[in-house]
Amino acid sequence: MSDDNSKNFPPDHAPGIHALLEPEQEPKHETIGQLLFEIFCAVIFLGMIGLVFYNALLRYIFSSSYPPSEEWARFLFMYITFFGAIEAFICKKHIAVDLFVVKFGGVKRKTLDIMASACSLFALGLLFYGGVVNVLQTLDTYSVATNVNMAFINGTLPVMALVGVIVELRSLAGLVRRPASTFHQG
């Protein structure tokens, strides 16, 4: 018994597989700023991995650890998380659930996109405010093992939120200027 749909596809491909294949894209030309930012993030990430590996090695071989390495690894994890969020905002690679909005087009879709952008701005504003309050509260607090001022560590949250606000404001301005006829259904 043969399937009528199997005539349209080669035997080594399942129906629908072509929807999964992406068209070839031209490689993006990075600016020197983007390259330096990626190198900065890579150094932070590799530093975090190195510190965790170093501490694990000390525990298994010498049955002891070096507490500052744990603390620095935690700080670097916070930094890579927030700097990764900045990159996701700038490159528009953050997670977006569009299950609902793809059902609309035209003015309705534009309105929904503007409302979503406004909600994002509100949430980022709250993050920025909370981050600034947190930094101000920790100006006189120092970490236990490394004696680093915690305002320096906690300062990544308001920086990330501020960059997110700037990127989202630019995106909102583009949405408002864009004609409603260019918003198509999913």
PDB file of C-alpha atoms in Angstrom:
ATOM      1  CA  MET A   1       0.000   0.000   0.000  1.00  0.00           C
ATOM      2  CA  SER A   2       1.586   3.276  -1.066  1.00  0.00           C
ATOM      3  CA  ASP A   3       1.030   6.742   0.222  1.00  0.00           C
ATOM      4  CA  ASP A   4       0.001   9.383  -2.336  1.00  0.00           C
ATOM      5  CA  ASN A   5       2.286  11.942  -0.682  1.00  0.00           C
ATOM      6  CA  SER A   6       5.345   9.734  -1.126  1.00  0.00           C
ATOM      7  CA  LYS A   7       5.380  10.466  -4.876  1.00  0.00           C
ATOM      8  CA  ASN A   8       6.366  14.080  -4.260  1.00  0.00           C
ATOM      9  CA  PHE A   9       9.385  13.319  -2.072  1.00  0.00           C
ATOM     10  CA  PRO A  10      12.536  11.308  -2.617  1.00  0.00           C
ATOM     11  CA  PRO A  11      12.550   8.047  -0.621  1.00  0.00           C
ATOM     12  CA  ASP A  12      15.288   9.259   1.743  1.00  0.00           C
ATOM     13  CA  HIS A  13      13.302  12.325   2.856  1.00  0.00           C
ATOM     14  CA  ALA A  14      10.198  12.399   4.989  1.00  0.00           C
ATOM     15  CA  PRO A  15       7.304  14.626   3.970  1.00  0.00           C
ATOM     16  CA  GLY A  16       7.668  18.005   5.581  1.00  0.00           C
ATOM     17  CA  ILE A  17      11.430  17.846   5.915  1.00  0.00           C
ATOM     18  CA  HIS A  18      11.798  20.685   3.417  1.00  0.00           C
ATOM     19  CA  ALA A  19      10.050  22.988   5.865  1.00  0.00           C
ATOM     20  CA  LEU A  20      12.871  22.372   8.322  1.00  0.00           C
ATOM     21  CA  LEU A  21      15.635  23.279   5.898  1.00  0.00           C
ATOM     22  CA  GLU A  22      16.677  26.906   6.004  1.00  0.00           C
ATOM     23  CA  PRO A  23      17.770  28.754   2.892  1.00  0.00           C
ATOM     24  CA  GLU A  24      21.461  29.480   2.712  1.00  0.00           C
ATOM     25  CA  GLN A  25      22.222  32.813   4.253  1.00  0.00           C
ATOM     26  CA  GLU A  26      25.046  35.185   3.549  1.00  0.00           C
ATOM     27  CA  PRO A  27      27.529  35.351   6.430  1.00  0.00           C
ATOM     28  CA  LYS A  28      27.101  38.446   8.536  1.00  0.00           C
ATOM     29  CA  HIS A  29      29.927  40.936   8.421  1.00  0.00           C
ATOM     30  CA  GLU A  30      30.818  41.719  12.001  1.00  0.00           C
ATOM     31  CA  THR A  31      31.976  45.088  13.144  1.00  0.00           C
ATOM     32  CA  ILE A  32      35.055  45.372  15.332  1.00  0.00           C
ATOM     33  CA  GLY A  33      32.767  46.177  18.292  1.00  0.00           C
ATOM     34  CA  GLN A  34      30.785  42.969  17.810  1.00  0.00           C
ATOM     35  CA  LEU A  35      33.973  40.948  17.521  1.00  0.00           C
ATOM     36  CA  LEU A  36      35.423  42.489  20.687  1.00  0.00           C
ATOM     37  CA  PHE A  37      32.151  41.875  22.557  1.00  0.00           C
ATOM     38  CA  GLU A  38      32.159  38.210  21.492  1.00  0.00           C
ATOM     39  CA  ILE A  39      35.795  37.842  22.561  1.00  0.00           C
ATOM     40  CA  PHE A  40      34.947  39.481  25.904  1.00  0.00           C
ATOM     41  CA  CYS A  41      32.058  37.037  26.446  1.00  0.00           C
ATOM     42  CA  ALA A  42      34.222  34.082  25.399  1.00  0.00           C
ATOM     43  CA  VAL A  43      36.937  35.077  27.874  1.00  0.00           C
ATOM     44  CA  ILE A  44      34.356  35.365  30.665  1.00  0.00           C
ATOM     45  CA  PHE A  45      32.873  31.972  29.776  1.00  0.00           C
ATOM     46  CA  LEU A  46      36.240  30.240  29.489  1.00  0.00           C
ATOM     47  CA  GLY A  47      37.360  31.850  32.758  1.00  0.00           C
ATOM     48  CA  MET A  48      34.283  30.510  34.493  1.00  0.00           C
ATOM     49  CA  ILE A  49      34.841  27.016  33.108  1.00  0.00           C
ATOM     50  CA  GLY A  50      38.530  27.150  34.017  1.00  0.00           C
ATOM     51  CA  LEU A  51      37.813  28.182  37.598  1.00  0.00           C
ATOM     52  CA  VAL A  52      35.231  25.444  38.088  1.00  0.00           C
ATOM     53  CA  PHE A  53      37.572  22.846  36.559  1.00  0.00           C
ATOM     54  CA  TYR A  54      40.470  24.074  38.729  1.00  0.00           C
ATOM     55  CA  ASN A  55      38.382  23.808  41.887  1.00  0.00           C
ATOM     56  CA  ALA A  56      37.070  20.356  40.948  1.00  0.00           C
ATOM     57  CA  LEU A  57      40.625  19.219  40.301  1.00  0.00           C
ATOM     58  CA  LEU A  58      41.727  20.512  43.702  1.00  0.00           C
ATOM     59  CA  ARG A  59      38.862  18.695  45.413  1.00  0.00           C
ATOM     60  CA  TYR A  60      39.462  15.323  43.771  1.00  0.00           C
ATOM     61  CA  ILE A  61      43.258  15.304  43.867  1.00  0.00           C
ATOM     62  CA  PHE A  62      44.074  17.226  47.054  1.00  0.00           C
ATOM     63  CA  SER A  63      40.737  16.948  48.934  1.00  0.00           C
ATOM     64  CA  SER A  64      40.632  20.711  49.385  1.00  0.00           C
ATOM     65  CA  SER A  65      39.318  23.700  47.492  1.00  0.00           C
ATOM     66  CA  TYR A  66      40.142  27.323  46.883  1.00  0.00           C
ATOM     67  CA  PRO A  67      37.066  29.359  47.988  1.00  0.00           C
ATOM     68  CA  PRO A  68      37.818  32.468  45.890  1.00  0.00           C
ATOM     69  CA  SER A  69      37.599  30.360  42.731  1.00  0.00           C
ATOM     70  CA  GLU A  70      34.026  29.392  43.585  1.00  0.00           C
ATOM     71  CA  GLU A  71      33.094  32.989  44.179  1.00  0.00           C
ATOM     72  CA  TRP A  72      34.763  34.237  40.988  1.00  0.00           C
ATOM     73  CA  ALA A  73      33.055  31.469  39.000  1.00  0.00           C
ATOM     74  CA  ARG A  74      29.697  32.604  40.415  1.00  0.00           C
ATOM     75  CA  PHE A  75      30.446  36.231  39.539  1.00  0.00           C
ATOM     76  CA  LEU A  76      31.511  35.298  36.014  1.00  0.00           C
ATOM     77  CA  PHE A  77      28.333  33.239  35.616  1.00  0.00           C
ATOM     78  CA  MET A  78      26.296  36.327  36.496  1.00  0.00           C
ATOM     79  CA  TYR A  79      28.272  38.408  34.019  1.00  0.00           C
ATOM     80  CA  ILE A  80      27.933  35.923  31.157  1.00  0.00           C
ATOM     81  CA  THR A  81      24.197  35.634  31.826  1.00  0.00           C
ATOM     82  CA  PHE A  82      23.576  39.371  31.623  1.00  0.00           C
ATOM     83  CA  PHE A  83      26.004  40.040  28.773  1.00  0.00           C
ATOM     84  CA  GLY A  84      24.402  37.145  26.885  1.00  0.00           C
ATOM     85  CA  ALA A  85      21.036  38.823  27.420  1.00  0.00           C
ATOM     86  CA  ILE A  86      22.473  42.048  25.993  1.00  0.00           C
ATOM     87  CA  GLU A  87      23.652  40.177  22.899  1.00  0.00           C
ATOM     88  CA  ALA A  88      20.253  38.502  22.546  1.00  0.00           C
ATOM     89  CA  PHE A  89      18.537  41.916  22.654  1.00  0.00           C
ATOM     90  CA  ILE A  90      20.883  43.489  20.144  1.00  0.00           C
ATOM     91  CA  CYS A  91      20.865  40.558  17.687  1.00  0.00           C
ATOM     92  CA  LYS A  92      17.112  39.907  18.130  1.00  0.00           C
ATOM     93  CA  LYS A  93      17.814  36.308  19.149  1.00  0.00           C
ATOM     94  CA  HIS A  94      15.830  36.266  22.364  1.00  0.00           C
ATOM     95  CA  ILE A  95      13.027  33.792  22.912  1.00  0.00           C
ATOM     96  CA  ALA A  96       9.703  34.941  21.501  1.00  0.00           C
ATOM     97  CA  VAL A  97       6.424  33.057  21.582  1.00  0.00           C
ATOM     98  CA  ASP A  98       4.353  34.182  18.617  1.00  0.00           C
ATOM     99  CA  LEU A  99       1.636  31.517  18.709  1.00  0.00           C
ATOM    100  CA  PHE A 100      -1.092  34.123  19.133  1.00  0.00           C
ATOM    101  CA  VAL A 101       0.137  37.095  17.106  1.00  0.00           C
ATOM    102  CA  VAL A 102       0.817  35.129  13.896  1.00  0.00           C
ATOM    103  CA  LYS A 103      -2.920  34.654  13.486  1.00  0.00           C
ATOM    104  CA  PHE A 104      -3.358  38.356  12.746  1.00  0.00           C
ATOM    105  CA  GLY A 105      -2.221  40.715  10.045  1.00  0.00           C
ATOM    106  CA  GLY A 106      -2.412  44.387   9.208  1.00  0.00           C
ATOM    107  CA  VAL A 107      -3.494  46.882  11.846  1.00  0.00           C
ATOM    108  CA  LYS A 108      -4.339  44.198  14.432  1.00  0.00           C
ATOM    109  CA  ARG A 109      -0.872  42.656  14.170  1.00  0.00           C
ATOM    110  CA  LYS A 110       0.809  46.058  14.327  1.00  0.00           C
ATOM    111  CA  THR A 111      -1.242  46.964  17.416  1.00  0.00           C
ATOM    112  CA  LEU A 112      -0.368  43.674  19.117  1.00  0.00           C
ATOM    113  CA  ASP A 113       3.334  44.120  18.321  1.00  0.00           C
ATOM    114  CA  ILE A 114       3.287  47.663  19.727  1.00  0.00           C
ATOM    115  CA  MET A 115       1.495  46.452  22.871  1.00  0.00           C
ATOM    116  CA  ALA A 116       4.053  43.652  23.301  1.00  0.00           C
ATOM    117  CA  SER A 117       6.877  46.137  22.884  1.00  0.00           C
ATOM    118  CA  ALA A 118       5.303  48.438  25.478  1.00  0.00           C
ATOM    119  CA  CYS A 119       5.000  45.516  27.926  1.00  0.00           C
ATOM    120  CA  SER A 120       8.661  44.653  27.296  1.00  0.00           C
ATOM    121  CA  LEU A 121       9.626  48.261  27.994  1.00  0.00           C
ATOM    122  CA  PHE A 122       7.664  48.192  31.239  1.00  0.00           C
ATOM    123  CA  ALA A 123       9.337  44.947  32.363  1.00  0.00           C
ATOM    124  CA  LEU A 124      12.788  46.250  31.413  1.00  0.00           C
ATOM    125  CA  GLY A 125      12.056  49.480  33.271  1.00  0.00           C
ATOM    126  CA  LEU A 126      11.201  47.474  36.392  1.00  0.00           C
ATOM    127  CA  LEU A 127      14.422  45.472  36.002  1.00  0.00           C
ATOM    128  CA  PHE A 128      16.405  48.674  35.628  1.00  0.00           C
ATOM    129  CA  TYR A 129      14.805  50.275  38.677  1.00  0.00           C
ATOM    130  CA  GLY A 130      15.241  47.137  40.785  1.00  0.00           C
ATOM    131  CA  GLY A 131      18.836  46.789  39.594  1.00  0.00           C
ATOM    132  CA  VAL A 132      19.675  50.376  40.549  1.00  0.00           C
ATOM    133  CA  VAL A 133      18.079  49.906  43.982  1.00  0.00           C
ATOM    134  CA  ASN A 134      20.064  46.680  44.438  1.00  0.00           C
ATOM    135  CA  VAL A 135      23.327  48.383  43.449  1.00  0.00           C
ATOM    136  CA  LEU A 136      22.674  51.272  45.844  1.00  0.00           C
ATOM    137  CA  GLN A 137      21.919  48.836  48.670  1.00  0.00           C
ATOM    138  CA  THR A 138      25.148  46.921  48.098  1.00  0.00           C
ATOM    139  CA  LEU A 139      27.541  49.880  47.761  1.00  0.00           C
ATOM    140  CA  ASP A 140      29.038  49.091  51.158  1.00  0.00           C
ATOM    141  CA  THR A 141      28.874  45.286  50.884  1.00  0.00           C
ATOM    142  CA  TYR A 142      31.905  43.179  50.004  1.00  0.00           C
ATOM    143  CA  SER A 143      32.064  39.509  49.042  1.00  0.00           C
ATOM    144  CA  VAL A 144      33.394  37.083  51.629  1.00  0.00           C
ATOM    145  CA  ALA A 145      36.182  35.255  49.797  1.00  0.00           C
ATOM    146  CA  THR A 146      37.392  37.846  47.270  1.00  0.00           C
ATOM    147  CA  ASN A 147      36.544  41.142  49.002  1.00  0.00           C
ATOM    148  CA  VAL A 148      34.975  42.516  45.798  1.00  0.00           C
ATOM    149  CA  ASN A 149      32.429  45.303  46.127  1.00  0.00           C
ATOM    150  CA  MET A 150      29.048  43.704  45.415  1.00  0.00           C
ATOM    151  CA  ALA A 151      27.786  46.853  43.682  1.00  0.00           C
ATOM    152  CA  PHE A 152      30.312  46.076  40.939  1.00  0.00           C
ATOM    153  CA  ILE A 153      28.942  42.552  40.583  1.00  0.00           C
ATOM    154  CA  ASN A 154      25.256  43.528  40.858  1.00  0.00           C
ATOM    155  CA  GLY A 155      25.734  46.408  38.420  1.00  0.00           C
ATOM    156  CA  THR A 156      25.318  44.060  35.469  1.00  0.00           C
ATOM    157  CA  LEU A 157      21.534  43.940  35.937  1.00  0.00           C
ATOM    158  CA  PRO A 158      20.822  47.659  35.432  1.00  0.00           C
ATOM    159  CA  VAL A 159      23.353  47.772  32.570  1.00  0.00           C
ATOM    160  CA  MET A 160      21.585  44.896  30.816  1.00  0.00           C
ATOM    161  CA  ALA A 161      18.168  46.440  31.444  1.00  0.00           C
ATOM    162  CA  LEU A 162      19.283  49.846  30.165  1.00  0.00           C
ATOM    163  CA  VAL A 163      20.674  48.342  26.950  1.00  0.00           C
ATOM    164  CA  GLY A 164      17.426  46.381  26.597  1.00  0.00           C
ATOM    165  CA  VAL A 165      15.384  49.582  27.009  1.00  0.00           C
ATOM    166  CA  ILE A 166      17.439  51.357  24.338  1.00  0.00           C
ATOM    167  CA  VAL A 167      17.127  48.443  21.897  1.00  0.00           C
ATOM    168  CA  GLU A 168      13.405  48.085  22.588  1.00  0.00           C
ATOM    169  CA  LEU A 169      12.793  51.826  22.119  1.00  0.00           C
ATOM    170  CA  ARG A 170      14.513  51.651  18.715  1.00  0.00           C
ATOM    171  CA  SER A 171      12.393  48.609  17.838  1.00  0.00           C
ATOM    172  CA  LEU A 172       9.211  50.378  18.975  1.00  0.00           C
ATOM    173  CA  ALA A 173      10.054  53.419  16.854  1.00  0.00           C
ATOM    174  CA  GLY A 174      10.512  51.112  13.861  1.00  0.00           C
ATOM    175  CA  LEU A 175       7.166  49.421  14.551  1.00  0.00           C
ATOM    176  CA  VAL A 176       5.334  52.756  14.762  1.00  0.00           C
ATOM    177  CA  ARG A 177       6.872  54.017  11.492  1.00  0.00           C
ATOM    178  CA  ARG A 178       6.267  50.752   9.615  1.00  0.00           C
ATOM    179  CA  PRO A 179       3.045  50.705   7.542  1.00  0.00           C
ATOM    180  CA  ALA A 180       0.344  48.340   8.810  1.00  0.00           C
ATOM    181  CA  SER A 181       0.077  46.723   5.355  1.00  0.00           C
ATOM    182  CA  THR A 182       3.522  45.159   5.841  1.00  0.00           C
ATOM    183  CA  PHE A 183       2.374  43.128   8.868  1.00  0.00           C
ATOM    184  CA  HIS A 184       1.341  39.758   7.475  1.00  0.00           C
ATOM    185  CA  GLN A 185      -0.234  36.717   9.023  1.00  0.00           C
ATOM    186  CA  GLY A 186       2.167  33.966  10.175  1.00  0.00           C
TER     187      GLY A 186
END
